[in-house]
XYZ file of C-alpha atoms in Angstrom:
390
model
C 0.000 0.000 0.000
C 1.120 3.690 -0.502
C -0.008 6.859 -0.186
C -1.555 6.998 -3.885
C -3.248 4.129 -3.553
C -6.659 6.152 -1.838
C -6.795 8.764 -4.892
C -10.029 7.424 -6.846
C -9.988 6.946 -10.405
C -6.772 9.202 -10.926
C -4.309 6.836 -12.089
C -2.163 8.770 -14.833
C -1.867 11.728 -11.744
C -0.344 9.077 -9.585
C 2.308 7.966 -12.004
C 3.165 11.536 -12.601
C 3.306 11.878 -8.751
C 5.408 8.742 -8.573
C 8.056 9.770 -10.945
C 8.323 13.393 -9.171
C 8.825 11.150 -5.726
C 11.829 9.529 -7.600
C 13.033 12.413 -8.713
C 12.840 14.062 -5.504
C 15.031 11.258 -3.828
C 17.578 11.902 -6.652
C 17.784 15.491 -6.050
C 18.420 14.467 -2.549
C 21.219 12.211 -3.144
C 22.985 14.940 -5.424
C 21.517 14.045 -8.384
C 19.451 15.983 -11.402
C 15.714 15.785 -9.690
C 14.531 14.999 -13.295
C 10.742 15.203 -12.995
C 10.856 17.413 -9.692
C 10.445 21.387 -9.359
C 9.889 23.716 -6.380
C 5.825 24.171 -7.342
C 2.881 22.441 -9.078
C -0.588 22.969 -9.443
C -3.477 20.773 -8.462
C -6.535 21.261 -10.877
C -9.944 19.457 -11.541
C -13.445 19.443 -10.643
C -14.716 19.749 -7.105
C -14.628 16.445 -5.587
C -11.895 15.340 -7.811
C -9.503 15.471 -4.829
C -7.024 17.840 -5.868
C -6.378 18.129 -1.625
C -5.985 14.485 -1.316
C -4.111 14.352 -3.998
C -1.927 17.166 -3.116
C -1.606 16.208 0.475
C -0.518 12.520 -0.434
C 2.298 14.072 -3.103
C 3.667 15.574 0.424
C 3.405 12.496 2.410
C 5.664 10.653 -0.391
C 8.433 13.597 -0.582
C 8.621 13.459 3.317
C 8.573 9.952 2.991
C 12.008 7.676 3.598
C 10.277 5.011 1.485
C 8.825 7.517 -1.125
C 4.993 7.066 0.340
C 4.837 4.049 2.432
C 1.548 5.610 3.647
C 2.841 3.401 7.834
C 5.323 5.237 8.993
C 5.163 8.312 11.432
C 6.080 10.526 8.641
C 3.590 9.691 6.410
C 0.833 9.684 9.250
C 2.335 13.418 10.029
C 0.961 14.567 7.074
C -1.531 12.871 6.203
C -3.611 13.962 9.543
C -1.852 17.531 9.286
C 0.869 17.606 12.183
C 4.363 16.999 10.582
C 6.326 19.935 11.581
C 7.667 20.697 8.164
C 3.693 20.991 6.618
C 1.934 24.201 6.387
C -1.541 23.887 5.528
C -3.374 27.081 4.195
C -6.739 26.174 4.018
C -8.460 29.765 3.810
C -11.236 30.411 6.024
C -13.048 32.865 4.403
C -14.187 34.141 1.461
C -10.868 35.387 -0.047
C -7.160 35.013 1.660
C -5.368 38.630 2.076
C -1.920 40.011 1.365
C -0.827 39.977 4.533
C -1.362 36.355 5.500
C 0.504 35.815 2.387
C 3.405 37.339 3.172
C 3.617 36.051 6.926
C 3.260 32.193 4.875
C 5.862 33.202 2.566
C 8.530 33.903 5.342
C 7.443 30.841 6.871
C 8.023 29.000 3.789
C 11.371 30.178 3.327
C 12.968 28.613 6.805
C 15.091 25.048 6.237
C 13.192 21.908 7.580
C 13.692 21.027 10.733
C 13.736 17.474 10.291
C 11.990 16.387 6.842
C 13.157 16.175 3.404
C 11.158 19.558 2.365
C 9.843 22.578 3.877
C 6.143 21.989 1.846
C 3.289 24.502 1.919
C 0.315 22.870 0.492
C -2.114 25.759 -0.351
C -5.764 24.298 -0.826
C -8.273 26.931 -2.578
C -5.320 28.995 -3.984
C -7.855 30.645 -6.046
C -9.464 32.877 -3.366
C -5.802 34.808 -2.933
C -6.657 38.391 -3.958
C -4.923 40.082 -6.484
C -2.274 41.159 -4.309
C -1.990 38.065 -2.140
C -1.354 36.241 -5.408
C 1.330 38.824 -6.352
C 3.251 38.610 -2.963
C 2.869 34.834 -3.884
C 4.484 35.201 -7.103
C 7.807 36.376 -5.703
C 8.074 33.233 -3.565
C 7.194 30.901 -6.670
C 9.805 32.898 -8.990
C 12.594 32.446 -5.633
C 12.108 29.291 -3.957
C 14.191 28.745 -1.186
C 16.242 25.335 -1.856
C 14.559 23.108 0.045
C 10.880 24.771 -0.155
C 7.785 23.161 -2.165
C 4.813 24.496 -2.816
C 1.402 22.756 -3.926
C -1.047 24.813 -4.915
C -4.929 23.776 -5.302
C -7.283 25.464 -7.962
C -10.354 23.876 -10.072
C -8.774 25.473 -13.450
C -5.372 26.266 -13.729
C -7.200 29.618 -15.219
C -8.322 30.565 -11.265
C -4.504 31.756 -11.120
C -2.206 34.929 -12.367
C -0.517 32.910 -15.845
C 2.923 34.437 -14.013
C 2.473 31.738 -11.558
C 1.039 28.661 -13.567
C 4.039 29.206 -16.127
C 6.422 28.741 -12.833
C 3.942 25.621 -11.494
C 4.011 22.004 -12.572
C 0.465 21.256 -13.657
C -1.471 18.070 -12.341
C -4.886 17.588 -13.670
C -7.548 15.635 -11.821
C -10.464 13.464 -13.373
C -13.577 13.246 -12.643
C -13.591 9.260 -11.602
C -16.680 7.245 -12.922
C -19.537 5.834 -11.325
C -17.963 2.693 -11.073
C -14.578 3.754 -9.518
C -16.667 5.915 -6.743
C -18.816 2.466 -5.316
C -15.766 0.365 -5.205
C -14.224 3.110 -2.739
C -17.195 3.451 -0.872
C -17.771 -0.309 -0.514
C -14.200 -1.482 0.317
C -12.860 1.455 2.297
C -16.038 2.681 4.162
C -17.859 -0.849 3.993
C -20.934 0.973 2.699
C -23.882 -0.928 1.047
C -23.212 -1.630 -2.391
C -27.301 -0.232 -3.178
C -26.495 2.609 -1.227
C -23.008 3.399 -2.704
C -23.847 2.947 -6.083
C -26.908 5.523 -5.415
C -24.556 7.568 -3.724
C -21.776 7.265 -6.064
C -24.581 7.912 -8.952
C -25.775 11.053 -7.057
C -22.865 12.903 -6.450
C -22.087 12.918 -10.424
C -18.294 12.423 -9.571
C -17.495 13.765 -6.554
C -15.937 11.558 -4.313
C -16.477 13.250 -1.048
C -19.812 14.132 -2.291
C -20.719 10.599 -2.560
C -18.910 9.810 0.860
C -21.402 12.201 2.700
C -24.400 11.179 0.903
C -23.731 7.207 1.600
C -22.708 7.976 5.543
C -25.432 10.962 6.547
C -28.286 10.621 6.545
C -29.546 14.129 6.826
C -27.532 14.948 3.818
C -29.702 12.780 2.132
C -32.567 14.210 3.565
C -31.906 17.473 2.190
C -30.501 16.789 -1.277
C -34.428 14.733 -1.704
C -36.241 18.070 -0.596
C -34.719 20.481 -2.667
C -34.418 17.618 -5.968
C -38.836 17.739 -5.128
C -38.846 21.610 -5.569
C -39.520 21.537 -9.412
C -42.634 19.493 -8.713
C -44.163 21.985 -6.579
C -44.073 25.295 -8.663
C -47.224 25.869 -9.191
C -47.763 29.342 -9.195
C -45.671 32.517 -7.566
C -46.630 31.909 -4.241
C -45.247 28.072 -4.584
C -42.352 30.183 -6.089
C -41.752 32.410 -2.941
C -42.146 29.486 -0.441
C -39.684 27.160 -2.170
C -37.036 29.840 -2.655
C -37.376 30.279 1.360
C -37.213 26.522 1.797
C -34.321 26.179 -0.530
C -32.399 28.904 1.844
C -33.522 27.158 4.913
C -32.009 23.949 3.817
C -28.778 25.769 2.968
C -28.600 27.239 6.803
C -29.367 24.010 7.875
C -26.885 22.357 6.379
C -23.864 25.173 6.606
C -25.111 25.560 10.782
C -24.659 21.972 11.013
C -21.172 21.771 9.765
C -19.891 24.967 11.576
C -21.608 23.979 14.971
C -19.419 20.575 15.288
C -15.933 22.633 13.957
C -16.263 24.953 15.779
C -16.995 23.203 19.187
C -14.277 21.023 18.405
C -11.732 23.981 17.874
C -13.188 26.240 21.197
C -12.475 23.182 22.839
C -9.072 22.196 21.807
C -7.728 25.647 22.369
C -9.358 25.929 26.123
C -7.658 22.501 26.660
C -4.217 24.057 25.251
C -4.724 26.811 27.702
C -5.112 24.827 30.798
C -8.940 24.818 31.591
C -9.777 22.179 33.403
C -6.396 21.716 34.504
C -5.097 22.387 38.415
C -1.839 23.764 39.482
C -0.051 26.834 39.821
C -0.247 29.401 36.735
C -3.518 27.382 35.604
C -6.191 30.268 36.272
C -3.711 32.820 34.953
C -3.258 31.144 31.569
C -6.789 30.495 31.335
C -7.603 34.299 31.786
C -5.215 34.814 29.451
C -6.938 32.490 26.573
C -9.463 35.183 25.898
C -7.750 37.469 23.613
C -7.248 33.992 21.519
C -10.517 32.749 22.306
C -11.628 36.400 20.360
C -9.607 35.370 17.146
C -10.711 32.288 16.957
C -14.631 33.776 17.013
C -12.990 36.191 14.700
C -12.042 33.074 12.450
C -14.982 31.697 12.997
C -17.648 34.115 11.715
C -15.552 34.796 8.431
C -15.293 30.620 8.104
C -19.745 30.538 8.693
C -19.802 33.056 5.626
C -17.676 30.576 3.426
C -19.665 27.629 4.750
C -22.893 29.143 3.780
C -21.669 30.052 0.728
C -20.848 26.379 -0.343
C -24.005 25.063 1.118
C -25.764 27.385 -1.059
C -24.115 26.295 -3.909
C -24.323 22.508 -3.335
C -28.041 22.904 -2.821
C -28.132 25.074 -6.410
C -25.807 22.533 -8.206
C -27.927 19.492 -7.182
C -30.844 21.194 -8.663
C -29.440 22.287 -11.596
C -28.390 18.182 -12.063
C -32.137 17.810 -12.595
C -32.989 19.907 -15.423
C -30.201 18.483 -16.868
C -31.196 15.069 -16.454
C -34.594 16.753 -17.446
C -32.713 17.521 -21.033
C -31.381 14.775 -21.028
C -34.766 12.994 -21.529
C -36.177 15.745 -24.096
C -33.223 14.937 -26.089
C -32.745 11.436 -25.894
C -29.677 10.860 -24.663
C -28.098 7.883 -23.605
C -26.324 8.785 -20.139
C -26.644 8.254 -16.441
C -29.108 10.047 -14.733
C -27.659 11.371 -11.529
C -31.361 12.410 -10.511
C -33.097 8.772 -11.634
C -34.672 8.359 -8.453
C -36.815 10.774 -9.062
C -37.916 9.578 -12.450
C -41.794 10.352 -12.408
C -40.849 14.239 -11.847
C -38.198 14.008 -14.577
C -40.393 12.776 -17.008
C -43.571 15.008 -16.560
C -41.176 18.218 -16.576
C -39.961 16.908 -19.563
C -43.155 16.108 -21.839
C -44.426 19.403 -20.386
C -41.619 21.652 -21.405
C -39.279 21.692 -24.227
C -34.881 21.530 -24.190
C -35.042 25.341 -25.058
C -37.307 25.991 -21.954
C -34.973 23.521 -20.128
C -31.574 25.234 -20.734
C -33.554 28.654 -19.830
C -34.062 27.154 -16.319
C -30.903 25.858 -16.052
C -29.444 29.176 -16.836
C -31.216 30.802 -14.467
C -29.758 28.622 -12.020
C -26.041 29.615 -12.881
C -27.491 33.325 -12.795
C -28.692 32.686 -9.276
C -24.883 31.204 -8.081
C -23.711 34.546 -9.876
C -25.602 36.955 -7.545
C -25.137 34.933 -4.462
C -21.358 35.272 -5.101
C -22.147 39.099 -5.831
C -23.358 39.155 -2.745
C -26.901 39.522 -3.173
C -28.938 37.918 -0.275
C -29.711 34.592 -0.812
C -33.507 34.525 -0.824
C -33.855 36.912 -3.071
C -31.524 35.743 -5.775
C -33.110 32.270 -5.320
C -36.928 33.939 -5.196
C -36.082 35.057 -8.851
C -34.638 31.956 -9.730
C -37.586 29.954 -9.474
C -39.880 32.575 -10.532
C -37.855 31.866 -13.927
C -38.102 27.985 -13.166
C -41.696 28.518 -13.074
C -42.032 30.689 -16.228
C -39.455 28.312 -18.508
């Protein structure tokens, strides 16, 4: 077993990975490093695991055994704690010039132990335009031992001055197929259920992980795949557009409530609460100035969440007027949507592909002026106003 061996359905990234690993090890023992440089670029699809994929390159280059995926190194980074790993994972909506620059001197000090200093950089796209230009200068100057591994869903999402200076790894989408065979044999999940799940989540791999394992998620992806059916008339309009948000909060309230429990408690813990002794009550008065930042990271995290929950909720109902075309134009491909095949069908006899692609456009519109930052309700109230007019 190594490190690649998890990445689902992307076997031409792994041998690329594989030879950079070698390559690595010969730049290390004096040699040329053919097939290694100082950055590359993850691309694909969301759900294509450009992370995992990203994170498991690091495990190999810290790796003695060029990704084992046993030994303590490996384990480091795979669960995020090797000391010569920074993960930037940005918390909010965009990542800012300044934390840029305080990552970029980070970047540039030796390892301490490993075979790299590595910076793996997931959602590289939301750097501003500054951030990406203080980012630049580190990409153009590498320090020696310093890798970078940056994560986009196009390699367009970045300034060309840095993907000219990046090694480019592209992602697939892994088939239906690829996705149940993970779900069955690494989370023992129902083959039925996985191959629904797998079906559902039209590619994504952690898409299809949630929908085979939660319930809930399942819950909500049904109620807002029924909305079409029940747009009746503009009031039916204005209800479901509420509903639609509701789910979103739902969902996005869910996920922050457990992080952020989990992080308020690890930091107390770090500060001594609980704890007795001499110097405990003084460092746990002192925790509230951190305690503040982490709210601080917390709120501008929420707005992200939201965001994607939004989005997810938009995407999975723009899957069904495309399944919906798919049927007024007789085409011959998996149905992500099939389980709700009596909806599918009457929208379809009832409307034509012209009507279909309007909807489906109006959609996309509605993900535009969310990210615009119009309020969600109303973007999605004249979203399905326009699903209900064709």
């Amino acid at each position: 077993m190594t490190v690649f061996d998890d990445l689902v359905g992307q076997d031409a990234a792994s041998a690329q990975l594989n030879r950079a690993v070698a390559g690595a090890s010969d730049l290390l023992a004096g040699g040329t490093g053919a097939g290694m440089t100082h950055a590359w670029l993850f691309t694909g699809p969301p759900g294509s695991g450009r992370e995992e994929a990203a994170r498991a390159f690091a495990a190999a280059l810290q790796c003695r055994d060029g990704g084992c995926g046993h030994c303590d190194s490996c384990h480091q980074v795979l669960t995020g704690t090797h000391p010569d790993m920074l993960y930037v994972r940005p918390s909010g909506l965009s990542f800012g010039v300044a934390a840029t620059r305080d990552l970029v001197l980070r970047a540039g000090s030796k390892p301490s132990g490993g075979n790299f200093r590595i910076v793996l950089f997931e959602d590289a796209d939301r750097a501003t335009e500054a951030a990406s230009n203080a980012l630049l200068k580190a990409v153009e100057e590498p320090s020696p031992r310093t890798v970078w591994l940056l994560c986009t869903p196009t390699p367009d999402d970045l300034l060309i001055t840095i993907r000219s200076r990046c090694r480019l790894v592209t992602l697939a989408t892994p088939g239906t197929r690829q996705i149940v065979d993970a779900l069955v044999q690494r989370e023992g999940v129902d083959p039925a259920a996985a191959e629904a799940a797998a079906r559902a989540a039209a590619g994504r791999v952690d898409r299809a992980r949630q929908l085979a394992t939660d319930p809930e998620a399942r819950r909500r992806r049904e109620e807002v795949l029924s909305i079409p059916a029940r747009l009746d008339g503009l009031g039916a309009c204005v209800t479901a557009a509420a509903r639609l948000y509701e789910i979103a909060e739902e969902e996005s309230k869910a996920l922050t409530t457990a992080l952020n429990e989990k992080e308020r408690s690890e930091l107390k813990a770090a500060f001594g609460e609980g704890s007795t002794g001499k110097g405990v009550a003084r460092a746990v008065r002192g925790a509230a100035g951190a305690l503040k930042d982490l709210d601080e990271r917390h709120k501008r995290r929420a707005t992200r969440i939201k965001r994607d929950s939004y989005d997810r909720a938009l995407l999975d109902l723009a899957a069904f007027y495309r399944d919906v075309l798919a049927l007024q134009l007789g085409a011959t491909v998996e149905l992500s949507t099939a389980e709700r095949s009596g909806d599918l069908d009457r929208i379809a006899r009832s409307g034509t592909p012209e009507s279909t692609l309007r909807r489906i456009d109006a959609i996309m519109a509605c993900r535009e002026r969310i990210a615009a930052n119009v309020h969600p309700q109303i973007a999605m109230e004249a979203m399905t106003s326009a699903l209900l007019s064709g």
